[in-house]
Coordinates of C-alpha atoms in Angstrom, one line a residue:
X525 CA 93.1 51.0 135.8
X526 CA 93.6 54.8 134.6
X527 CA 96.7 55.4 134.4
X528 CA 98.3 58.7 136.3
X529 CA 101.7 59.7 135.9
X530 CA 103.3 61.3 139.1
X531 CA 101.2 63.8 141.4
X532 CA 97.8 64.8 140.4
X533 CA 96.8 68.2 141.5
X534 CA 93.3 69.4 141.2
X535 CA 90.7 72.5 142.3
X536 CA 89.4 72.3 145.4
X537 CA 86.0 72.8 144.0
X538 CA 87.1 69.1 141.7
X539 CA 87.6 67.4 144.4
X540 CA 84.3 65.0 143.7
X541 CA 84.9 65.1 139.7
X542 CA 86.5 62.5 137.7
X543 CA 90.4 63.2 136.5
X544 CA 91.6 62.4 133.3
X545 CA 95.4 63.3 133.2
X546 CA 95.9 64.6 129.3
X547 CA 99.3 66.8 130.1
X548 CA 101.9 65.3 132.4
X549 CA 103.4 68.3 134.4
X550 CA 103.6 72.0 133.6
X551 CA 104.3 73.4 130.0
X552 CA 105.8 76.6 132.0
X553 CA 106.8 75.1 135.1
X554 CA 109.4 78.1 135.4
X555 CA 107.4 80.0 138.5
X556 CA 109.7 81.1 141.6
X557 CA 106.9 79.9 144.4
X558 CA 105.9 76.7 142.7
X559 CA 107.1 73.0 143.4
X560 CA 104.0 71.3 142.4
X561 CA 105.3 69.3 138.6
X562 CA 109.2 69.9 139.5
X563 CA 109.5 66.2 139.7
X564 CA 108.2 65.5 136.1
X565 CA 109.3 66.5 132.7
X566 CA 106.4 67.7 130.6
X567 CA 104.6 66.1 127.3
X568 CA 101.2 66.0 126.5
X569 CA 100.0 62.6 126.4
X570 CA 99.3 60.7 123.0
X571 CA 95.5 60.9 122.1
X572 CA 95.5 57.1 122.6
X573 CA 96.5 56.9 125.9
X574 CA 94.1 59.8 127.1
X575 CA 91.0 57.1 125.2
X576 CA 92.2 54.1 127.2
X577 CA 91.5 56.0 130.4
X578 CA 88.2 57.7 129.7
X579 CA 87.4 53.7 128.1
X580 CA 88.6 52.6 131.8
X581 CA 86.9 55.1 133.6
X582 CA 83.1 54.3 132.2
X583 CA 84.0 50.5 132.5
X584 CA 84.5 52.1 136.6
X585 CA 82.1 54.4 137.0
X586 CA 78.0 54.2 136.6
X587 CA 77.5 57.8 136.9
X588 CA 79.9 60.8 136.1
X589 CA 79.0 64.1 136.6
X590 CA 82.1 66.3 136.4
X591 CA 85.3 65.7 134.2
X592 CA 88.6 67.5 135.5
X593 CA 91.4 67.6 132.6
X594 CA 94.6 67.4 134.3
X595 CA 97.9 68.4 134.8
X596 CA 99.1 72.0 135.3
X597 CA 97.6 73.3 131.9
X598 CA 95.4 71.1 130.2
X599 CA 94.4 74.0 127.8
X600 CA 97.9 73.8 126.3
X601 CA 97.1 71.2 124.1
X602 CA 96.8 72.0 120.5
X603 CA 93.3 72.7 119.2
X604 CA 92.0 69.8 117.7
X605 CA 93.2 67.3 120.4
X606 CA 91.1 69.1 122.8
X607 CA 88.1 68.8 120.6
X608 CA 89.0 65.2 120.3
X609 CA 89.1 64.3 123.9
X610 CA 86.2 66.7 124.7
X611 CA 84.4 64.7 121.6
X612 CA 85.0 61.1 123.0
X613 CA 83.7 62.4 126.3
X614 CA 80.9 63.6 125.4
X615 CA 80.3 60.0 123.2
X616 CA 81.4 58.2 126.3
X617 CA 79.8 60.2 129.6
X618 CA 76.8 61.8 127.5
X619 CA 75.2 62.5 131.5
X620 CA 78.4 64.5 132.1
X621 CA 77.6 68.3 132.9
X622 CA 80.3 69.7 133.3
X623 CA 84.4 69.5 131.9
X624 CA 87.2 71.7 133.5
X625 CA 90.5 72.2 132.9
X626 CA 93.4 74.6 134.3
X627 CA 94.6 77.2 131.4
X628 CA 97.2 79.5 131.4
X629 CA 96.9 83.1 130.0
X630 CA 99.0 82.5 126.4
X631 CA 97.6 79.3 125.9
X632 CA 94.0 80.8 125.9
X633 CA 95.4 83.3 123.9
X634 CA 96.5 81.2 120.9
X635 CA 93.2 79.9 120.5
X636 CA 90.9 82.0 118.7
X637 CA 87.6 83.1 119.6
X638 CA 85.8 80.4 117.3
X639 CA 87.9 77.7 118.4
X640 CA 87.1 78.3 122.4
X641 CA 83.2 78.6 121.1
X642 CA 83.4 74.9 119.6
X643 CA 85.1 74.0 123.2
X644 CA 81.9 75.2 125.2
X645 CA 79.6 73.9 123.1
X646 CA 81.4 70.2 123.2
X647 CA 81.1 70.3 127.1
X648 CA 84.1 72.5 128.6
X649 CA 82.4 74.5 131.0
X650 CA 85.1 76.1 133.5
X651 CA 88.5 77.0 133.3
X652 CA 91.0 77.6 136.0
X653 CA 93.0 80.6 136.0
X654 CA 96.1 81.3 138.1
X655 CA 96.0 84.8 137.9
X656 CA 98.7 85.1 141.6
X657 CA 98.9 88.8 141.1
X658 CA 97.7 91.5 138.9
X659 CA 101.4 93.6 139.2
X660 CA 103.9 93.5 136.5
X661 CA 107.0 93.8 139.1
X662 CA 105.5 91.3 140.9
X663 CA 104.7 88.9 137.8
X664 CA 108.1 89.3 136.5
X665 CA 109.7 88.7 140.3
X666 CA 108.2 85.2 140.2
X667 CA 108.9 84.6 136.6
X668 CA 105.1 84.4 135.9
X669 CA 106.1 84.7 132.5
X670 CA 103.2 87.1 131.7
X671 CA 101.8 90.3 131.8
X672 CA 98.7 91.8 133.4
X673 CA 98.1 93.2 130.3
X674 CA 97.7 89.8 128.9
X675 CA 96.0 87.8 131.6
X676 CA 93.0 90.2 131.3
X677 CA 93.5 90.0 127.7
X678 CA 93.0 86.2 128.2
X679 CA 90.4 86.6 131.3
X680 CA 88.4 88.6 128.9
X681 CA 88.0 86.2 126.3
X682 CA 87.1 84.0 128.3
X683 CA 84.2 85.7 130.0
X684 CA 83.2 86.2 126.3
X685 CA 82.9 82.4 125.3
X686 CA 80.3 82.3 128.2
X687 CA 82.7 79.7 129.5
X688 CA 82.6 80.2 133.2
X689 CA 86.1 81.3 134.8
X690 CA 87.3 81.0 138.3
X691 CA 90.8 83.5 139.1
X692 CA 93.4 82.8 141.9
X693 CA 95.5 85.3 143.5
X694 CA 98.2 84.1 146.0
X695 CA 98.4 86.5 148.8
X696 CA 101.7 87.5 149.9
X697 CA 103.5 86.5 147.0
X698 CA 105.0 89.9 146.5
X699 CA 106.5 89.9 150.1
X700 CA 106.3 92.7 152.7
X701 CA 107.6 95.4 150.6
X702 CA 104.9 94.9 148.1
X703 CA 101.9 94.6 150.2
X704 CA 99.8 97.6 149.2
X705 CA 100.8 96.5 145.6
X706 CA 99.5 93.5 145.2
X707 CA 96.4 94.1 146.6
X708 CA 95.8 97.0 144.7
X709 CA 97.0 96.2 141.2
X710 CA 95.6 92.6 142.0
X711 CA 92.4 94.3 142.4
X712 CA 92.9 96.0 139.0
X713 CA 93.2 93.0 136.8
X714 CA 90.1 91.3 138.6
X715 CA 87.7 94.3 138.1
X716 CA 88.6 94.7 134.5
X717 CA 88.4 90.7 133.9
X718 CA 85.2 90.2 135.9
X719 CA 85.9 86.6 136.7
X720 CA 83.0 84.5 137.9
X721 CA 84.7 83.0 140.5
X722 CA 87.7 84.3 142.6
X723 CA 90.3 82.5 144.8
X724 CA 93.0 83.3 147.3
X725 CA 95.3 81.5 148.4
X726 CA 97.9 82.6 151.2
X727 CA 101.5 82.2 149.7
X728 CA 103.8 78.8 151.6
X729 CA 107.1 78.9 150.7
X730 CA 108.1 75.6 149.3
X731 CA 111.5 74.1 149.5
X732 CA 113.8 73.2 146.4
X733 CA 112.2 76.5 144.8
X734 CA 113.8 79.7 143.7
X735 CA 111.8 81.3 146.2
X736 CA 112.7 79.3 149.1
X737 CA 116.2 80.0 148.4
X738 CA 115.3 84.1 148.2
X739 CA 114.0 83.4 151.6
X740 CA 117.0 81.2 153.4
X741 CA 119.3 84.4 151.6
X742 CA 117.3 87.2 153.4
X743 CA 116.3 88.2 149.8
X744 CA 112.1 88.1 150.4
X745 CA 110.4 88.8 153.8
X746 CA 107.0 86.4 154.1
X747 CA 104.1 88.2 155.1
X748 CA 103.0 87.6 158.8
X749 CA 99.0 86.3 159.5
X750 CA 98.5 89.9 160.5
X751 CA 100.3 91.3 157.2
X752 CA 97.9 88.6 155.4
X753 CA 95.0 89.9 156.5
X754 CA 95.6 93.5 155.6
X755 CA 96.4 92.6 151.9
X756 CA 93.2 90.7 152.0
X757 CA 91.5 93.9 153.3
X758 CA 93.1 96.1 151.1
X759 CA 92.0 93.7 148.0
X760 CA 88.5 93.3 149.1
X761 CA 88.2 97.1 149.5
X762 CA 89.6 97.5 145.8
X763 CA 87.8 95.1 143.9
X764 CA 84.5 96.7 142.1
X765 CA 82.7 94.2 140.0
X766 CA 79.2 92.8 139.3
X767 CA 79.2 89.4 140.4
X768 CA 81.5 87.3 141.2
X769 CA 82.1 84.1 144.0
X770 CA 84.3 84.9 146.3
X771 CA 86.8 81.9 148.1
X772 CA 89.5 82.7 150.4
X773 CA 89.0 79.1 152.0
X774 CA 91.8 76.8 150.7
X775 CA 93.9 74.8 153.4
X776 CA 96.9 77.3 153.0
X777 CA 94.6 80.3 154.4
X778 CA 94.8 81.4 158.0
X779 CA 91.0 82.3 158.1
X780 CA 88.3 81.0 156.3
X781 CA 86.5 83.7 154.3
X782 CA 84.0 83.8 151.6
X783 CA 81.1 86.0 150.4
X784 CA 79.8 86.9 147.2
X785 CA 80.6 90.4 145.7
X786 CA 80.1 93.1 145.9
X787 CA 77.0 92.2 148.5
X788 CA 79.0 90.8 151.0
X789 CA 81.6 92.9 150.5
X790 CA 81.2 95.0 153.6
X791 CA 80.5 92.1 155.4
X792 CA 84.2 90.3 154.3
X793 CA 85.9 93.8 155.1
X794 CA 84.0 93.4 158.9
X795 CA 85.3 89.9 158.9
X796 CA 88.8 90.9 158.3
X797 CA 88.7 93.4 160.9
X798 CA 87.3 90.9 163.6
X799 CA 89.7 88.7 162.8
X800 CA 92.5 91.9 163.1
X801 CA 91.2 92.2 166.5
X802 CA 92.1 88.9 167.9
X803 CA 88.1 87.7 167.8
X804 CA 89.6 84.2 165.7
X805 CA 92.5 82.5 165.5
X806 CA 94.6 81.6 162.8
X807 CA 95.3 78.1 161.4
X808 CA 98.2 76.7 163.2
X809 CA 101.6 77.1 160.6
X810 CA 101.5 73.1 160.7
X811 CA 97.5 72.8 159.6
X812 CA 98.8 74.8 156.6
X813 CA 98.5 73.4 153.1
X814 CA 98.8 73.5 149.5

């Protein structure tokens, strides 16, 4: 059997791929809104036990398209070991098109240009950004732990591997005082990054975290279904870029919306309006999530 430590948390777009858990948890793990790895302590699993489970998985499995490198940020691990595992993959699954793997902004940054180039070419196709807002007050609020500075820096180099990269953005996560704000610097950070892919989700506030607690204290307002919208609207209308996928269909949205931009982006904006208007209802609070 493969062996998977705790909750295993994926992409929606992975949810057909095969998971090979390499990290167990979060190497940050520090963000105000998240509860997703607070029940594990983190370590990145010894080379060894990573083999055992891609040896278990082809014993399993005739066909494997699609590898997904779990937990919170696979890219963590140290250069070489990713080539290792990305190496025995590609010995193992040789029909496997595609690996993916979740990545922080500084853990792209402390591998160089030439290192991410050897990780495309040895199968890793797509990372997974968590972008969740392009402001600096907002960043630091949630103890992101970055800087918008330094995801685009990371976004960037990236887009320059030729590795493809799919952003999320949580909306609402700055709370009702900083509506305009996210949108708008959110918007920033995506045109300058250019992602191929772009994501929103709408925020939940989760018990036993920081931000749950801000809540209960009358410390952060949540942004109504309404208030949602008009972040959305405001982010759609400030994002310029070339091409790029856009998603606002995860479970914790009110209203599925997608498109791809900037075609459809007067089309979204009309959407958003329609939906403003009372011509669709919202997900129901308890259909909502993560």
């Amino acid at each position: 059997m493969i062996n998977y430590e705790g909750t295993i948390y994926r992409p929606p777009s992975e949810a057909y791929s095969l998971i090979i858990q390499v990290t167990v948890g979060c190497a940050h793990n520090k963000c105000s809104f998240c509860s997703m790895y607070k029940d594990k302590k983190f370590r990145i699993k010894n080379i060894e036990e990573v083999y055992k489970d891609l040896y278990e998985a082809r014993k399993l499995y005739k066909y494997v398209n699609k590898i997904f490198l779990a937990d919170g940020d696979a890219f963590v691990l140290p250069f070489e070991q990713l080539k290792s595992i990305l190496e025995k993959i590609k010995e193992l699954f040789p029909e496997c098109e595609k690996v993916s793997a979740y990545a922080a902004p500084k853990d792209i940054l402390r591998k160089s240009k030439e290192e991410i180039a050897i990780l495309k070419e040895l199968g890793l196709k797509m990372l997974y950004m968590g972008i969740e807002s392009g402001s600096d007050s907002i960043l630091k609020s949630i103890n992101k732990g970055v800087k918008s500075s330094e995801i685009i820096e990371a976004g960037k180099k990236v887009k320059a591997s030729g590795i493809k990269l799919s952003a999320t953005l949580i909306s609402g996560i700055g709370g009702k005082g900083k509506l305009l704000e996210n949108a708008v610097e959110s918007a920033k950070v995506i045109n300058a990054i250019e992602p191929d892919y772009l994501g929103t989700l709408t925020l939940m506030v989760e018990p036993n975290t920081e931000m749950y607690e801000a809540v209960s204290l009358g410390n952060f307002e949540v942004l109504s279904p309404d208030e949602a919208m008009l972040e959305m609207r405001e982010l759609i209308k400030n994002i310029n870029v070339s091409n790029c996928i856009f998603r606002s269909n995860h479970a914790s949205n009110y209203v599925p919306i997608g498109g791809t931009l900037p075609e459809d982006k007067d089309k979204i904006i009309r959407l958003i309006d329609d939906v403003l208007k009372g011509k669709y209802n919202y997900k129901p609070e308890d259909f909502r999530r993560l």
